[in-house]
PDB file of C-alpha atoms in Angstrom:
ATOM      1  CA  MET A1340       8.535  70.754 -40.194  1.00 65.00           C
ATOM      2  CA  ASP A1341      12.325  70.980 -41.159  1.00 78.00           C
ATOM      3  CA  ALA A1342      14.919  68.066 -41.291  1.00 76.00           C
ATOM      4  CA  GLY A1343      16.730  68.763 -38.028  1.00 76.00           C
ATOM      5  CA  THR A1344      13.505  68.484 -35.992  1.00 79.00           C
ATOM      6  CA  ALA A1345      12.158  65.663 -38.092  1.00 72.00           C
ATOM      7  CA  ALA A1346      15.237  64.009 -37.445  1.00 71.00           C
ATOM      8  CA  VAL A1347      15.251  64.453 -33.496  1.00 67.00           C
ATOM      9  CA  LEU A1348      11.576  63.055 -33.574  1.00 69.00           C
ATOM     10  CA  GLY A1349      11.900  60.632 -35.560  1.00 76.00           C
ATOM     11  CA  ALA A1350      15.368  59.489 -33.013  1.00 74.00           C
ATOM     12  CA  LEU A1351      12.973  60.058 -30.009  1.00 73.00           C
ATOM     13  CA  ALA A1352      10.012  57.554 -31.359  1.00 73.00           C
ATOM     14  CA  GLY A1353      12.739  55.383 -31.863  1.00 77.00           C
ATOM     15  CA  SER A1354      13.634  55.324 -28.699  1.00 79.00           C
ATOM     16  CA  VAL A1355      10.945  55.260 -26.725  1.00 73.00           C
ATOM     17  CA  ALA A1356       9.732  52.118 -29.159  1.00 75.00           C
ATOM     18  CA  THR A1357      13.498  50.705 -27.876  1.00 82.00           C
ATOM     19  CA  ILE A1358      12.723  51.702 -24.083  1.00 80.00           C
ATOM     20  CA  GLY A1359       9.008  50.004 -24.494  1.00 75.00           C
ATOM     21  CA  ALA A1360      10.230  46.588 -26.189  1.00 75.00           C
ATOM     22  CA  ALA A1361      12.637  46.593 -23.429  1.00 75.00           C
ATOM     23  CA  MET A1362      10.144  46.970 -20.928  1.00 79.00           C
ATOM     24  CA  ALA A1363       7.699  44.311 -22.339  1.00 77.00           C
ATOM     25  CA  THR A1364      10.807  41.873 -22.898  1.00 81.00           C
ATOM     26  CA  GLY A1365      11.588  42.522 -19.068  1.00 78.00           C
ATOM     27  CA  TRP A1366       8.119  42.209 -17.782  1.00 82.00           C
ATOM     28  CA  ALA A1367       7.753  38.649 -19.816  1.00 76.00           C
ATOM     29  CA  GLN A1368      10.932  37.250 -18.270  1.00 78.00           C
ATOM     30  CA  ARG A1369       9.849  38.412 -14.651  1.00 80.00           C
ATOM     31  CA  GLU A1370       6.183  36.746 -15.729  1.00 78.00           C
ATOM     32  CA  GLY A1371       8.119  33.891 -17.357  1.00 70.00           C
ATOM     33  CA  ALA A1372      10.363  33.406 -14.016  1.00 67.00           C
ATOM     34  CA  ARG A1373       7.552  33.784 -12.116  1.00 71.00           C
ATOM     35  CA  ILE A1374       5.714  30.939 -13.706  1.00 64.00           C
ATOM     36  CA  THR A1375       8.670  28.411 -13.271  1.00 63.00           C
ATOM     37  CA  ALA A1376       8.930  28.969  -9.456  1.00 59.00           C
ATOM     38  CA  ARG A1377       5.336  28.734  -8.924  1.00 65.00           C
ATOM     39  CA  SER A1378       5.201  25.660 -11.012  1.00 63.00           C
ATOM     40  CA  GLU A1379       8.608  24.223  -9.306  1.00 65.00           C
ATOM     41  CA  HIS A1380       7.002  25.064  -5.917  1.00 59.00           C
ATOM     42  CA  ARG A1381       3.947  22.970  -6.570  1.00 64.00           C
ATOM     43  CA  ARG A1382       6.031  20.107  -7.501  1.00 65.00           C
ATOM     44  CA  GLU A1383       7.592  20.341  -4.790  1.00 60.00           C
ATOM     45  CA  ARG A1384       4.369  20.509  -2.307  1.00 66.00           C
ATOM     46  CA  ARG A1385       3.190  17.653  -4.079  1.00 75.00           C
ATOM     47  CA  GLU A1386       5.716  15.265  -3.376  1.00 86.00           C
ATOM     48  CA  PRO A1387       5.145  15.165   0.328  1.00 89.00           C
ATOM     49  CA  ARG A1388       1.128  15.685  -0.250  1.00 92.00           C
ATOM     50  CA  TYR A1389       1.407  12.780  -1.725  1.00 94.00           C
ATOM     51  CA  ASN A1390       3.267  10.586   0.495  1.00 94.00           C
ATOM     52  CA  ALA A1391       1.404  12.225   3.789  1.00 95.00           C
ATOM     53  CA  TYR A1392      -2.081  11.260   1.709  1.00 96.00           C
ATOM     54  CA  LYS A1393      -0.712   7.739   0.755  1.00 96.00           C
ATOM     55  CA  GLU A1394       0.407   7.276   4.456  1.00 96.00           C
ATOM     56  CA  PHE A1395      -2.765   8.579   5.830  1.00 97.00           C
ATOM     57  CA  ILE A1396      -5.155   6.631   3.701  1.00 97.00           C
ATOM     58  CA  ALA A1397      -3.295   3.168   4.732  1.00 97.00           C
ATOM     59  CA  GLU A1398      -4.124   3.745   8.305  1.00 96.00           C
ATOM     60  CA  ALA A1399      -7.597   4.680   7.292  1.00 97.00           C
ATOM     61  CA  THR A1400      -8.278   1.712   5.167  1.00 96.00           C
ATOM     62  CA  ARG A1401      -7.165  -0.334   8.092  1.00 95.00           C
ATOM     63  CA  MET A1402      -9.760   1.109  10.226  1.00 93.00           C
ATOM     64  CA  ARG A1403     -12.255   1.105   7.489  1.00 93.00           C
ATOM     65  CA  ASN A1404     -11.262  -3.013   7.447  1.00 92.00           C
ATOM     66  CA  ALA A1405     -11.895  -3.481  11.037  1.00 87.00           C
ATOM     67  CA  SER A1406     -15.128  -2.531  11.192  1.00 86.00           C
ATOM     68  CA  ALA A1407     -16.023  -3.288   7.849  1.00 83.00           C
ATOM     69  CA  VAL A1408     -18.022  -6.467   8.726  1.00 81.00           C
ATOM     70  CA  TRP A1409     -19.628  -4.336  11.615  1.00 78.00           C
ATOM     71  CA  GLY A1410     -20.729  -2.193   8.577  1.00 78.00           C
ATOM     72  CA  ILE A1411     -22.165  -4.901   6.788  1.00 77.00           C
ATOM     73  CA  ASP A1412     -23.945  -7.166   8.740  1.00 69.00           C
ATOM     74  CA  LEU A1413     -26.399  -6.054  11.766  1.00 69.00           C
ATOM     75  CA  SER A1414     -26.257  -9.929  12.814  1.00 71.00           C
ATOM     76  CA  HIS A1415     -22.840  -9.704  13.299  1.00 65.00           C
ATOM     77  CA  THR A1416     -22.145 -10.444  16.877  1.00 66.00           C
ATOM     78  CA  SER A1417     -18.187 -11.616  17.069  1.00 68.00           C
ATOM     79  CA  GLU A1418     -16.319 -12.069  20.632  1.00 71.00           C
ATOM     80  CA  VAL A1419     -15.218  -8.646  21.785  1.00 76.00           C
ATOM     81  CA  ASP A1420     -11.774  -8.818  24.190  1.00 80.00           C
ATOM     82  CA  ASP A1421      -9.412  -6.746  25.254  1.00 85.00           C
ATOM     83  CA  GLU A1422      -7.230  -8.011  22.602  1.00 89.00           C
ATOM     84  CA  ILE A1423      -9.506  -6.733  19.533  1.00 85.00           C
ATOM     85  CA  ILE A1424      -9.991  -3.446  21.704  1.00 88.00           C
ATOM     86  CA  ASP A1425      -6.633  -2.722  21.720  1.00 92.00           C
ATOM     87  CA  TYR A1426      -5.760  -3.586  18.326  1.00 92.00           C
ATOM     88  CA  TRP A1427      -8.924  -0.743  17.743  1.00 91.00           C
ATOM     89  CA  ARG A1428      -6.896   2.100  19.694  1.00 94.00           C
ATOM     90  CA  LEU A1429      -3.573   0.778  17.766  1.00 95.00           C
ATOM     91  CA  VAL A1430      -5.192   1.744  14.597  1.00 95.00           C
ATOM     92  CA  GLU A1431      -6.878   4.402  15.661  1.00 96.00           C
ATOM     93  CA  ASN A1432      -3.939   6.155  17.015  1.00 96.00           C
ATOM     94  CA  ALA A1433      -1.714   5.222  13.712  1.00 96.00           C
ATOM     95  CA  LEU A1434      -4.631   7.069  12.020  1.00 96.00           C
ATOM     96  CA  LYS A1435      -4.631  10.268  14.261  1.00 96.00           C
ATOM     97  CA  ASN A1436      -0.510  10.336  13.804  1.00 96.00           C
ATOM     98  CA  LYS A1437      -0.725   9.987  10.288  1.00 96.00           C
ATOM     99  CA  ALA A1438      -3.199  12.453  10.142  1.00 96.00           C
ATOM    100  CA  ARG A1439      -0.919  15.644  11.518  1.00 95.00           C
ATOM    101  CA  ASP A1440       1.121  15.012   8.395  1.00 94.00           C
ATOM    102  CA  VAL A1441      -1.743  15.643   5.823  1.00 95.00           C
ATOM    103  CA  VAL A1442      -3.249  18.360   8.340  1.00 94.00           C
ATOM    104  CA  LEU A1443      -0.034  20.017   7.505  1.00 92.00           C
ATOM    105  CA  ALA A1444       0.289  19.182   4.097  1.00 91.00           C
ATOM    106  CA  GLY A1445      -3.045  20.438   3.412  1.00 87.00           C
ATOM    107  CA  PRO A1446      -5.214  22.130   1.441  1.00 92.00           C
ATOM    108  CA  THR A1447      -7.692  23.387   3.768  1.00 93.00           C
ATOM    109  CA  LYS A1448     -11.023  21.339   2.352  1.00 94.00           C
ATOM    110  CA  VAL A1449      -8.277  17.758   2.646  1.00 95.00           C
ATOM    111  CA  THR A1450      -7.661  18.650   6.572  1.00 95.00           C
ATOM    112  CA  LYS A1451     -11.211  19.036   7.094  1.00 96.00           C
ATOM    113  CA  ALA A1452     -11.707  15.457   5.422  1.00 96.00           C
ATOM    114  CA  VAL A1453      -9.155  14.354   7.620  1.00 97.00           C
ATOM    115  CA  ILE A1454     -10.135  16.396  11.250  1.00 96.00           C
ATOM    116  CA  GLU A1455     -14.001  14.407  10.110  1.00 97.00           C
ATOM    117  CA  LEU A1456     -12.214  11.054   9.453  1.00 97.00           C
ATOM    118  CA  GLU A1457     -10.577  11.599  13.488  1.00 97.00           C
ATOM    119  CA  ARG A1458     -13.710  12.134  15.004  1.00 97.00           C
ATOM    120  CA  LEU A1459     -14.956   8.638  13.417  1.00 96.00           C
ATOM    121  CA  ALA A1460     -12.363   6.785  14.446  1.00 96.00           C
ATOM    122  CA  THR A1461     -12.828   8.220  17.876  1.00 96.00           C
ATOM    123  CA  GLU A1462     -16.710   7.211  18.025  1.00 95.00           C
ATOM    124  CA  LEU A1463     -16.464   4.589  15.853  1.00 93.00           C
ATOM    125  CA  VAL A1464     -13.074   2.951  19.247  1.00 94.00           C
ATOM    126  CA  VAL A1465     -16.055   4.278  21.742  1.00 93.00           C
ATOM    127  CA  GLU A1466     -19.206   2.249  20.320  1.00 90.00           C
ATOM    128  CA  PHE A1467     -17.140  -0.769  20.092  1.00 88.00           C
ATOM    129  CA  MET A1468     -16.065  -0.274  23.563  1.00 91.00           C
ATOM    130  CA  THR A1469     -19.398  -0.046  24.614  1.00 90.00           C
ATOM    131  CA  TYR A1470     -20.709  -2.911  22.622  1.00 88.00           C
ATOM    132  CA  ARG A1471     -18.220  -4.857  24.549  1.00 87.00           C
ATOM    133  CA  ASP A1472     -20.037  -3.897  28.029  1.00 89.00           C
ATOM    134  CA  VAL A1473     -23.376  -4.893  26.842  1.00 87.00           C
ATOM    135  CA  VAL A1474     -22.669  -8.041  25.368  1.00 83.00           C
ATOM    136  CA  GLY A1475     -25.459 -10.083  26.641  1.00 83.00           C
ATOM    137  CA  GLN A1476     -28.148  -6.949  27.964  1.00 87.00           C
ATOM    138  CA  GLU A1477     -30.917  -6.918  25.344  1.00 86.00           C
ATOM    139  CA  PRO A1478     -32.028  -4.256  24.104  1.00 89.00           C
ATOM    140  CA  LEU A1479     -28.598  -2.160  24.813  1.00 87.00           C
ATOM    141  CA  GLN A1480     -26.964  -4.674  22.846  1.00 85.00           C
ATOM    142  CA  SER A1481     -29.181  -4.622  19.652  1.00 86.00           C
ATOM    143  CA  GLU A1482     -29.035  -0.557  19.503  1.00 89.00           C
ATOM    144  CA  MET A1483     -24.975  -0.676  20.080  1.00 87.00           C
ATOM    145  CA  ARG A1484     -25.010  -3.245  17.439  1.00 86.00           C
ATOM    146  CA  ARG A1485     -27.053  -1.142  15.357  1.00 89.00           C
ATOM    147  CA  GLN A1486     -24.868   2.118  16.302  1.00 90.00           C
ATOM    148  CA  LEU A1487     -21.898   0.247  14.923  1.00 88.00           C
ATOM    149  CA  LEU A1488     -23.358  -0.032  11.777  1.00 89.00           C
ATOM    150  CA  LEU A1489     -23.691   3.301  11.291  1.00 91.00           C
ATOM    151  CA  LYS A1490     -20.555   4.634  12.312  1.00 93.00           C
ATOM    152  CA  ALA A1491     -18.580   2.200  10.356  1.00 92.00           C
ATOM    153  CA  ARG A1492     -20.889   3.052   7.182  1.00 92.00           C
ATOM    154  CA  GLU A1493     -20.729   6.434   7.640  1.00 95.00           C
ATOM    155  CA  PHE A1494     -16.315   5.975   8.438  1.00 96.00           C
ATOM    156  CA  GLU A1495     -16.462   4.726   4.841  1.00 95.00           C
ATOM    157  CA  SER A1496     -18.102   7.244   3.325  1.00 95.00           C
ATOM    158  CA  ALA A1497     -16.129   9.772   4.494  1.00 97.00           C
ATOM    159  CA  LEU A1498     -12.854   8.014   3.692  1.00 97.00           C
ATOM    160  CA  VAL A1499     -13.929   7.852  -0.376  1.00 96.00           C
ATOM    161  CA  SER A1500     -14.634  11.696   0.436  1.00 96.00           C
ATOM    162  CA  PHE A1501     -10.786  11.983   1.810  1.00 96.00           C
ATOM    163  CA  LYS A1502      -9.715  10.202  -1.397  1.00 96.00           C
ATOM    164  CA  LEU A1503     -11.156  12.266  -3.488  1.00 95.00           C
ATOM    165  CA  SER A1504     -10.497  15.330  -2.312  1.00 95.00           C
ATOM    166  CA  ALA A1505      -6.832  14.415  -2.121  1.00 95.00           C
ATOM    167  CA  GLN A1506      -6.919  13.570  -5.269  1.00 94.00           C
ATOM    168  CA  VAL A1507      -7.921  17.444  -6.122  1.00 92.00           C
ATOM    169  CA  ALA A1508      -5.720  18.507  -4.250  1.00 91.00           C
ATOM    170  CA  LEU A1509      -3.179  16.548  -5.770  1.00 90.00           C
ATOM    171  CA  ASP A1510      -4.557  17.475  -9.480  1.00 87.00           C
ATOM    172  CA  ASP A1511      -4.382  20.858  -8.765  1.00 79.00           C
ATOM    173  CA  ASP A1512      -2.301  23.224 -10.849  1.00 69.00           C
ATOM    174  CA  GLY A1513      -2.950  26.382  -9.436  1.00 64.00           C
ATOM    175  CA  SER A1514      -4.883  27.753 -13.075  1.00 61.00           C
TER     176      SER A1514
END
């Protein structure tokens, strides 16, 4: 090989290496920008999710607190009047209003947990209203009291599941 051919091949090799390095640098910059954008997107999604989850948990906790005594003591038979029923309905509606925000914030696992809590909240209110209607009618009263105990415990368990799902969703860094 003569010196001229060697010089041309050397220049060609240098050009290919320069182009390859430029392409690799460009790819690395694009990848870095994509990672940064993804990280920023996740951060922007986390804050609204956090707020939606926090507000929903507050309402679900109100429902749990209202039903707590019914989920602990089977012999508990306090007076049930329209004022108490109205309170339960108010708490149920507040819970469902906050649930919409959580459903929109996602992700799917959290949405499923919210839908379950909404269903249980409605069932708790229905069970409570039915209990009010059968007070003094044994054995119906005992059976409805037992149903209230089961629903209250089921709601408590579903609330714990929601909290754990929400925590996992907030901790997800996308990796």
